Short mmCIF file of C-alpha atoms in Angstrom, two decimals:
data_model
loop_
_atom_site.label_atom_id
_atom_site.label_comp_id
_atom_site.label_asym_id
_atom_site.label_seq_id
_atom_site.Cartn_x
_atom_site.Cartn_y
_atom_site.Cartn_z
CA UNK N 1 3.95 14.58 -23.56
CA UNK N 2 6.69 11.91 -23.35
CA UNK N 3 5.95 8.73 -21.39
CA UNK N 4 6.58 8.55 -17.66
CA UNK N 5 9.84 6.62 -17.33
CA UNK N 6 9.84 4.09 -14.49
CA UNK N 7 12.73 2.62 -12.53
CA UNK N 8 12.04 -0.48 -10.44
CA UNK N 9 13.62 -1.18 -7.05
CA UNK N 10 13.76 -4.96 -6.46
CA UNK N 11 13.45 -7.92 -8.77
CA UNK N 12 11.01 -9.82 -6.56
CA UNK N 13 7.42 -10.96 -6.94
CA UNK N 14 5.61 -7.66 -6.46
CA UNK N 15 8.08 -5.84 -8.72
CA UNK N 16 7.44 -8.47 -11.40
CA UNK N 17 3.69 -7.98 -11.11
CA UNK N 18 3.99 -4.19 -11.14
CA UNK N 19 5.94 -4.27 -14.40
CA UNK N 20 3.36 -6.67 -15.87
CA UNK N 21 0.62 -4.24 -14.83
CA UNK N 22 2.40 -1.23 -16.34
CA UNK N 23 2.77 -3.17 -19.60
CA UNK N 24 -1.04 -3.08 -20.00
CA UNK N 25 -0.98 0.74 -20.16
CA UNK N 26 -0.24 2.68 -23.36
CA UNK N 27 3.48 2.85 -24.19
CA UNK N 28 2.97 6.50 -25.03
CA UNK N 29 2.16 7.09 -21.33
CA UNK N 30 4.39 4.65 -19.41
CA UNK N 31 7.75 3.01 -20.03
CA UNK N 32 9.84 0.88 -17.66
CA UNK N 33 13.43 1.85 -18.45
CA UNK N 34 15.51 0.40 -15.60
CA UNK N 35 15.52 -2.08 -12.72
CA UNK N 36 17.86 -2.47 -9.74
CA UNK N 37 18.44 -5.26 -7.23
CA UNK N 38 21.20 -6.52 -4.93
CA UNK N 39 22.27 -9.48 -7.07
CA UNK N 40 23.44 -9.47 -10.68
CA UNK N 41 21.88 -12.78 -11.71
CA UNK N 42 18.38 -11.90 -10.47
CA UNK N 43 18.28 -8.39 -11.88
CA UNK N 44 19.68 -9.47 -15.25
CA UNK N 45 17.10 -12.25 -15.53
CA UNK N 46 14.32 -9.80 -14.55
CA UNK N 47 15.42 -7.27 -17.17
CA UNK N 48 15.59 -9.92 -19.90
CA UNK N 49 12.14 -11.30 -19.03
CA UNK N 50 10.48 -7.89 -19.17
CA UNK N 51 12.52 -6.38 -21.98
CA UNK N 52 13.99 -3.64 -19.77
CA UNK N 53 16.98 -1.97 -21.40
CA UNK N 54 18.98 -1.09 -18.26
CA UNK N 55 19.66 -3.07 -15.11
CA UNK N 56 21.72 -2.06 -12.09
CA UNK N 57 23.32 -3.92 -9.20
CA UNK N 58 22.57 -1.76 -6.18
CA UNK N 59 19.99 0.96 -5.72
CA UNK N 60 22.49 3.83 -5.85
CA UNK N 61 23.07 3.20 -9.55
CA UNK N 62 19.34 3.43 -10.23
CA UNK N 63 19.15 6.72 -8.34
CA UNK N 64 21.88 8.12 -10.65
CA UNK N 65 20.21 6.88 -13.85
CA UNK N 66 19.26 10.06 -15.77
CA UNK N 67 16.62 8.25 -17.82
CA UNK N 68 14.41 7.50 -14.77
CA UNK N 69 11.61 9.93 -13.80
CA UNK N 70 9.90 7.93 -11.06
CA UNK N 71 10.89 4.93 -8.96
CA UNK N 72 8.62 2.11 -7.81
CA UNK N 73 9.95 0.65 -4.53
CA UNK N 74 8.98 -2.99 -4.10
CA UNK N 75 11.68 -3.99 -1.61
CA UNK N 76 11.15 -5.25 1.98
CA UNK N 77 9.54 -2.88 4.49
CA UNK N 78 12.67 -2.01 6.45
CA UNK N 79 14.43 -0.42 3.48
CA UNK N 80 11.52 1.68 2.21
CA UNK N 81 12.61 4.80 4.08
CA UNK N 82 16.30 4.81 3.18
CA UNK N 83 15.74 3.89 -0.47
CA UNK N 84 12.96 6.46 -0.91
CA UNK N 85 15.16 9.19 0.60
CA UNK N 86 17.97 8.15 -1.75
CA UNK N 87 15.68 8.46 -4.77
CA UNK N 88 14.29 11.82 -3.67
CA UNK N 89 17.87 13.04 -3.16
CA UNK N 90 18.48 12.15 -6.80
CA UNK N 91 15.41 14.07 -7.98
CA UNK N 92 13.18 11.06 -8.64
CA UNK N 93 9.47 10.91 -7.89
CA UNK N 94 8.53 7.97 -5.65
CA UNK N 95 5.79 5.34 -5.54
CA UNK N 96 6.51 3.11 -2.54
CA UNK N 97 4.79 -0.15 -1.66
CA UNK N 98 2.67 -0.24 1.47
CA UNK N 99 3.38 0.19 4.29
CA UNK N 100 5.10 3.42 3.30
CA UNK N 101 7.53 3.06 6.22
CA UNK N 102 7.89 0.96 9.35
CA UNK N 103 6.41 3.66 11.61
CA UNK N 104 4.80 7.10 11.58
CA UNK N 105 8.08 8.86 12.41
CA UNK N 106 9.76 7.54 9.30
CA UNK N 107 6.68 8.21 7.17
CA UNK N 108 6.45 11.85 8.28
CA UNK N 109 10.15 12.47 7.72
CA UNK N 110 9.93 10.94 4.24
CA UNK N 111 6.82 12.86 3.15
CA UNK N 112 8.14 16.13 4.55
CA UNK N 113 11.35 15.63 2.59
CA UNK N 114 9.47 14.84 -0.63
CA UNK N 115 7.49 18.06 -0.28
CA UNK N 116 10.67 19.99 0.49
CA UNK N 117 12.21 18.58 -2.68
CA UNK N 118 9.00 19.39 -4.62
CA UNK N 119 8.68 15.78 -5.77
CA UNK N 120 5.64 13.55 -6.02
CA UNK N 121 5.54 10.79 -3.40
CA UNK N 122 2.77 8.27 -2.77
CA UNK N 123 2.26 5.15 -0.73
CA UNK N 124 1.23 2.33 -3.06
CA UNK N 125 -2.15 1.63 -1.44
CA UNK N 126 -3.35 0.09 -4.69
CA UNK N 127 -6.74 -0.94 -3.30
CA UNK N 128 -8.05 2.62 -3.37
CA UNK N 129 -7.56 2.99 -7.11
CA UNK N 130 -9.72 0.04 -8.14
CA UNK N 131 -13.03 0.93 -9.86
CA UNK N 132 -14.90 -0.96 -7.12
CA UNK N 133 -13.54 1.50 -4.53
CA UNK N 134 -14.57 4.41 -6.75
CA UNK N 135 -18.10 3.00 -6.88
CA UNK N 136 -18.22 2.57 -3.11
CA UNK N 137 -17.01 6.15 -2.60
CA UNK N 138 -19.75 7.48 -4.88
CA UNK N 139 -22.41 5.49 -3.05
CA UNK N 140 -21.21 6.88 0.28
CA UNK N 141 -21.08 10.46 -1.05
CA UNK N 142 -24.64 10.17 -2.34
CA UNK N 143 -25.76 8.74 1.04
CA UNK N 144 -27.15 5.65 -0.72
CA UNK N 145 -26.17 3.58 2.33
CA UNK N 146 -27.38 6.21 4.77
CA UNK N 147 -25.19 6.84 7.79
CA UNK N 148 -22.33 4.34 7.88
CA UNK N 149 -22.53 2.31 11.07
CA UNK N 150 -20.05 -0.52 10.62
CA UNK N 151 -17.20 -1.79 8.47
CA UNK N 152 -16.51 -5.45 9.09
CA UNK N 153 -13.69 -7.23 7.32
CA UNK N 154 -11.20 -10.05 7.52
CA UNK N 155 -8.07 -10.80 5.57
CA UNK N 156 -5.97 -13.90 5.99
CA UNK N 157 -3.62 -16.31 4.22
CA UNK N 158 -1.33 -19.11 5.47
CA UNK N 159 1.87 -17.13 4.86
CA UNK N 160 3.45 -17.12 8.32
CA UNK N 161 6.48 -19.14 7.15
CA UNK N 162 7.40 -16.62 4.44
CA UNK N 163 10.64 -14.96 5.59
CA UNK N 164 9.58 -11.35 4.96
CA UNK N 165 6.43 -12.01 7.06
CA UNK N 166 8.10 -14.08 9.79
CA UNK N 167 11.19 -12.01 10.57
CA UNK N 168 11.19 -8.81 12.62
CA UNK N 169 14.37 -7.44 11.04
CA UNK N 170 12.52 -7.38 7.70
CA UNK N 171 9.58 -5.47 9.17
CA UNK N 172 7.51 -8.64 9.18
CA UNK N 173 4.16 -9.48 10.70
CA UNK N 174 0.51 -9.68 9.73
CA UNK N 175 -0.13 -6.13 10.94
CA UNK N 176 2.17 -4.40 8.42
CA UNK N 177 1.67 -6.84 5.56
CA UNK N 178 -2.09 -7.49 5.74
CA UNK N 179 -3.61 -5.40 8.50
CA UNK N 180 -2.71 -2.23 6.64
CA UNK N 181 -5.45 -3.07 4.10
CA UNK N 182 -8.10 -3.33 6.80
CA UNK N 183 -7.01 -0.06 8.38
CA UNK N 184 -6.89 1.95 5.18
CA UNK N 185 -10.39 0.83 4.19
CA UNK N 186 -11.85 1.76 7.58
CA UNK N 187 -10.25 5.22 7.49
CA UNK N 188 -11.29 5.70 3.87
CA UNK N 189 -14.93 4.84 4.59
CA UNK N 190 -15.35 6.97 7.72
CA UNK N 191 -13.09 9.83 6.58
CA UNK N 192 -11.98 10.58 10.14
CA UNK N 193 -9.45 9.32 12.65
CA UNK N 194 -10.66 6.82 15.27
CA UNK N 195 -11.03 8.00 18.86
CA UNK N 196 -10.55 4.47 20.15
CA UNK N 197 -8.20 1.70 18.96
CA UNK N 198 -8.38 -1.68 20.71
CA UNK N 199 -6.11 -4.49 19.52
CA UNK N 200 -5.11 -8.01 20.50
CA UNK N 201 -2.77 -10.36 18.71
CA UNK N 202 -0.76 -13.56 18.70
CA UNK N 203 3.02 -13.51 18.25
CA UNK N 204 5.43 -16.08 16.83
CA UNK N 205 8.79 -17.21 18.24
CA UNK N 206 10.43 -14.17 16.60
CA UNK N 207 8.10 -11.87 18.56
CA UNK N 208 6.33 -10.92 15.33
CA UNK N 209 2.54 -10.94 15.03
CA UNK N 210 0.83 -13.71 13.09
CA UNK N 211 -2.79 -12.82 13.89
CA UNK N 212 -4.64 -9.78 15.18
CA UNK N 213 -8.14 -8.59 16.00
CA UNK N 214 -8.77 -4.85 16.03
CA UNK N 215 -11.73 -2.64 16.81
CA UNK N 216 -11.77 1.01 15.78
CA UNK N 217 -14.42 3.40 17.06
CA UNK N 218 -14.91 6.70 15.24
CA UNK N 219 -16.21 10.08 16.46
CA UNK N 220 -19.31 9.68 14.28
CA UNK N 221 -20.26 6.58 16.29
CA UNK N 222 -19.28 4.12 13.58
CA UNK N 223 -17.21 1.02 14.29
CA UNK N 224 -14.72 -0.99 12.25
CA UNK N 225 -14.19 -4.63 13.21
CA UNK N 226 -11.22 -6.30 11.57
CA UNK N 227 -9.45 -9.62 11.73
CA UNK N 228 -6.10 -10.41 10.14
CA UNK N 229 -4.27 -13.73 9.99
CA UNK N 230 -1.00 -14.91 8.54
CA UNK N 231 -1.75 -18.54 9.44
CA UNK N 232 -5.34 -19.07 8.24
CA UNK N 233 -7.25 -18.58 5.02
CA UNK N 234 -10.11 -16.19 5.78
CA UNK N 235 -13.04 -14.97 3.67
CA UNK N 236 -11.17 -11.79 2.61
CA UNK N 237 -14.45 -9.89 2.35
CA UNK N 238 -15.45 -6.47 3.63
CA UNK N 239 -19.01 -5.41 4.43
CA UNK N 240 -19.80 -1.71 4.70
CA UNK N 241 -23.14 -1.24 6.45
CA UNK N 242 -25.26 1.88 6.83
CA UNK N 243 -28.74 2.41 8.17
CA UNK N 244 -30.11 2.34 4.60
CA UNK N 245 -28.20 -0.65 3.22
CA UNK N 246 -24.83 -2.32 2.72
CA UNK N 247 -22.17 -3.06 0.13
CA UNK N 248 -19.93 -6.14 0.13
CA UNK N 249 -16.47 -6.11 -1.45
CA UNK N 250 -15.01 -9.50 -2.40
CA UNK N 251 -11.22 -9.83 -2.08
CA UNK N 252 -11.49 -6.30 -0.73
CA UNK N 253 -7.77 -5.49 -0.93
CA UNK N 254 -7.99 -5.88 -4.73
CA UNK N 255 -11.71 -6.16 -5.56
CA UNK N 256 -13.00 -6.77 -9.05
CA UNK N 257 -16.48 -7.69 -7.84
CA UNK N 258 -18.97 -6.32 -5.30
CA UNK N 259 -22.58 -6.73 -4.25
CA UNK N 260 -24.18 -3.32 -4.44
CA UNK N 261 -26.68 -1.74 -2.07
CA UNK N 262 -29.55 -2.89 -4.33
CA UNK N 263 -28.27 -6.48 -4.40
CA UNK N 264 -26.77 -6.21 -7.88
CA UNK N 265 -23.42 -7.94 -8.39
CA UNK N 266 -21.07 -5.59 -10.22
CA UNK N 267 -17.87 -6.79 -11.92
CA UNK N 268 -14.84 -4.84 -13.07
CA UNK N 269 -12.67 -7.16 -15.20
CA UNK N 270 -8.94 -6.52 -15.37
CA UNK N 271 -6.83 -6.17 -18.48
CA UNK N 272 -4.62 -9.09 -19.52
CA UNK N 273 -0.84 -8.77 -19.35
CA UNK N 274 1.50 -10.43 -21.84
CA UNK N 275 3.50 -11.99 -19.02
CA UNK N 276 1.39 -13.58 -16.30
CA UNK N 277 1.26 -11.97 -12.86
CA UNK N 278 2.03 -14.08 -9.79
CA UNK N 279 -0.26 -12.61 -7.14
CA UNK N 280 -4.03 -12.18 -7.23
CA UNK N 281 -5.44 -9.35 -9.37
CA UNK N 282 -2.11 -7.52 -9.45
CA UNK N 283 -2.75 -6.24 -12.97
CA UNK N 284 -4.79 -3.77 -10.91
CA UNK N 285 -1.51 -2.09 -9.95
CA UNK N 286 -1.96 -0.30 -13.28
CA UNK N 287 -4.51 2.01 -11.65
CA UNK N 288 -2.04 3.46 -9.14
CA UNK N 289 0.63 3.78 -11.83
CA UNK N 290 -1.72 5.86 -13.96
CA UNK N 291 -2.64 7.99 -10.95
CA UNK N 292 1.05 8.81 -10.52
CA UNK N 293 1.34 9.89 -14.15
CA UNK N 294 -1.72 12.14 -13.96
CA UNK N 295 -0.58 13.88 -10.79
CA UNK N 296 2.99 14.38 -12.01
CA UNK N 297 1.71 15.81 -15.32
CA UNK N 298 -0.24 18.47 -13.41
CA UNK N 299 2.63 19.25 -11.04
CA UNK N 300 0.93 17.88 -7.93
CA UNK N 301 3.02 16.48 -5.09
CA UNK N 302 0.43 14.02 -3.77
CA UNK N 303 -2.70 12.13 -4.77
CA UNK N 304 -6.06 13.11 -3.33
CA UNK N 305 -7.03 9.43 -3.29
CA UNK N 306 -4.07 8.45 -1.08
CA UNK N 307 -2.89 11.69 0.48
CA UNK N 308 0.14 12.24 2.69
CA UNK N 309 -2.30 12.75 5.57
CA UNK N 310 -3.89 9.38 4.79
CA UNK N 311 -0.52 7.63 4.93
CA UNK N 312 0.37 9.25 8.25
CA UNK N 313 -2.97 8.27 9.78
CA UNK N 314 -2.63 4.67 8.61
CA UNK N 315 0.88 4.62 10.11
CA UNK N 316 -0.41 6.07 13.39
CA UNK N 317 -3.02 3.32 13.72
CA UNK N 318 -0.42 0.67 12.86
CA UNK N 319 1.90 2.07 15.55
CA UNK N 320 -0.90 1.95 18.13
CA UNK N 321 -1.77 -1.65 17.26
CA UNK N 322 1.85 -2.77 17.44
CA UNK N 323 2.30 -1.06 20.80
CA UNK N 324 -0.76 -2.81 22.22
CA UNK N 325 0.25 -6.28 21.07
CA UNK N 326 3.94 -5.84 21.90
CA UNK N 327 5.78 -5.52 18.59
CA UNK N 328 8.84 -3.31 18.26
CA UNK N 329 11.31 -2.87 15.42
CA UNK N 330 14.81 -1.41 15.52
CA UNK N 331 13.51 1.54 13.50
CA UNK N 332 11.12 2.44 16.35
CA UNK N 333 14.06 2.82 18.72
CA UNK N 334 16.00 5.02 16.28
CA UNK N 335 13.12 7.45 15.90
CA UNK N 336 12.45 7.43 19.63
CA UNK N 337 16.05 8.56 20.20
CA UNK N 338 15.58 11.37 17.68
CA UNK N 339 12.37 12.55 19.37
CA UNK N 340 13.95 12.40 22.83
CA UNK N 341 16.96 14.42 21.65
CA UNK N 342 14.63 17.23 20.54
CA UNK N 343 12.93 17.55 23.94
#
């Protein structure tokens, strides 16, 4: 089988780290063949740094590139939907950074279209592909923790002045950027949709959230307690507790270490990339890249680790939280008009 040929949307930090991560996988399986961004200087520099043979100014040119099989979208949240649709239109498979879209309406339209086009599409919820998550899943399946009663987690960094976090027109806010990790873990552990979502948050001068506290209650009786902050450094740990024991994930959005139910500390070292990554543990993006290759090879349209249903449920919780704490984006209004016109 020839290698999966990747095109990269954006020449920013996460795109840099994704390409670094892919470089740690066998060249016989993965090859980055093109990158696209808005500005010539940035995209040319990016291509030279990573040894990418083709670079494009504008995403349309990447969509038309016949050498690209799958596109990784690492652009700001508000363009995820339109760029992903563009790539699907051109017959490309899609791996899109979290959150998949700004709201559930966009996410459903995108995933429905991918299925209609018979193309693989996945939200890049990289956390779920780490070996530590696999271990946790096995422990839960074997009932080694007993009945899960609580997931308690917090995730926070002083990043509120970063433009893509601070500005509403970029789909900013702690909820979409950080809170999504809390939500996906809670849903992944309990494997059901919450019957109660209670949220409170603090907004900045742009009417974008900088902190939030959320409580999810599940039909099984379990509870998820989560705190997210874009202004404070938090512990960034998650504790999954059952009536027979608990597991703690350190840096739970990208964990390479956990304390197991028997008290053993387990470590899962990452590979080393030739060019250094910028963000923490982002070589771990290699796991989701390899998942894409495996699913595409077998003709599947989605991953069973991060299904289309999973993405829609995460988006639904995000929408509920934003509604409760008073955050709206222009994209919400557009999809509301579409729904109203169908009534």
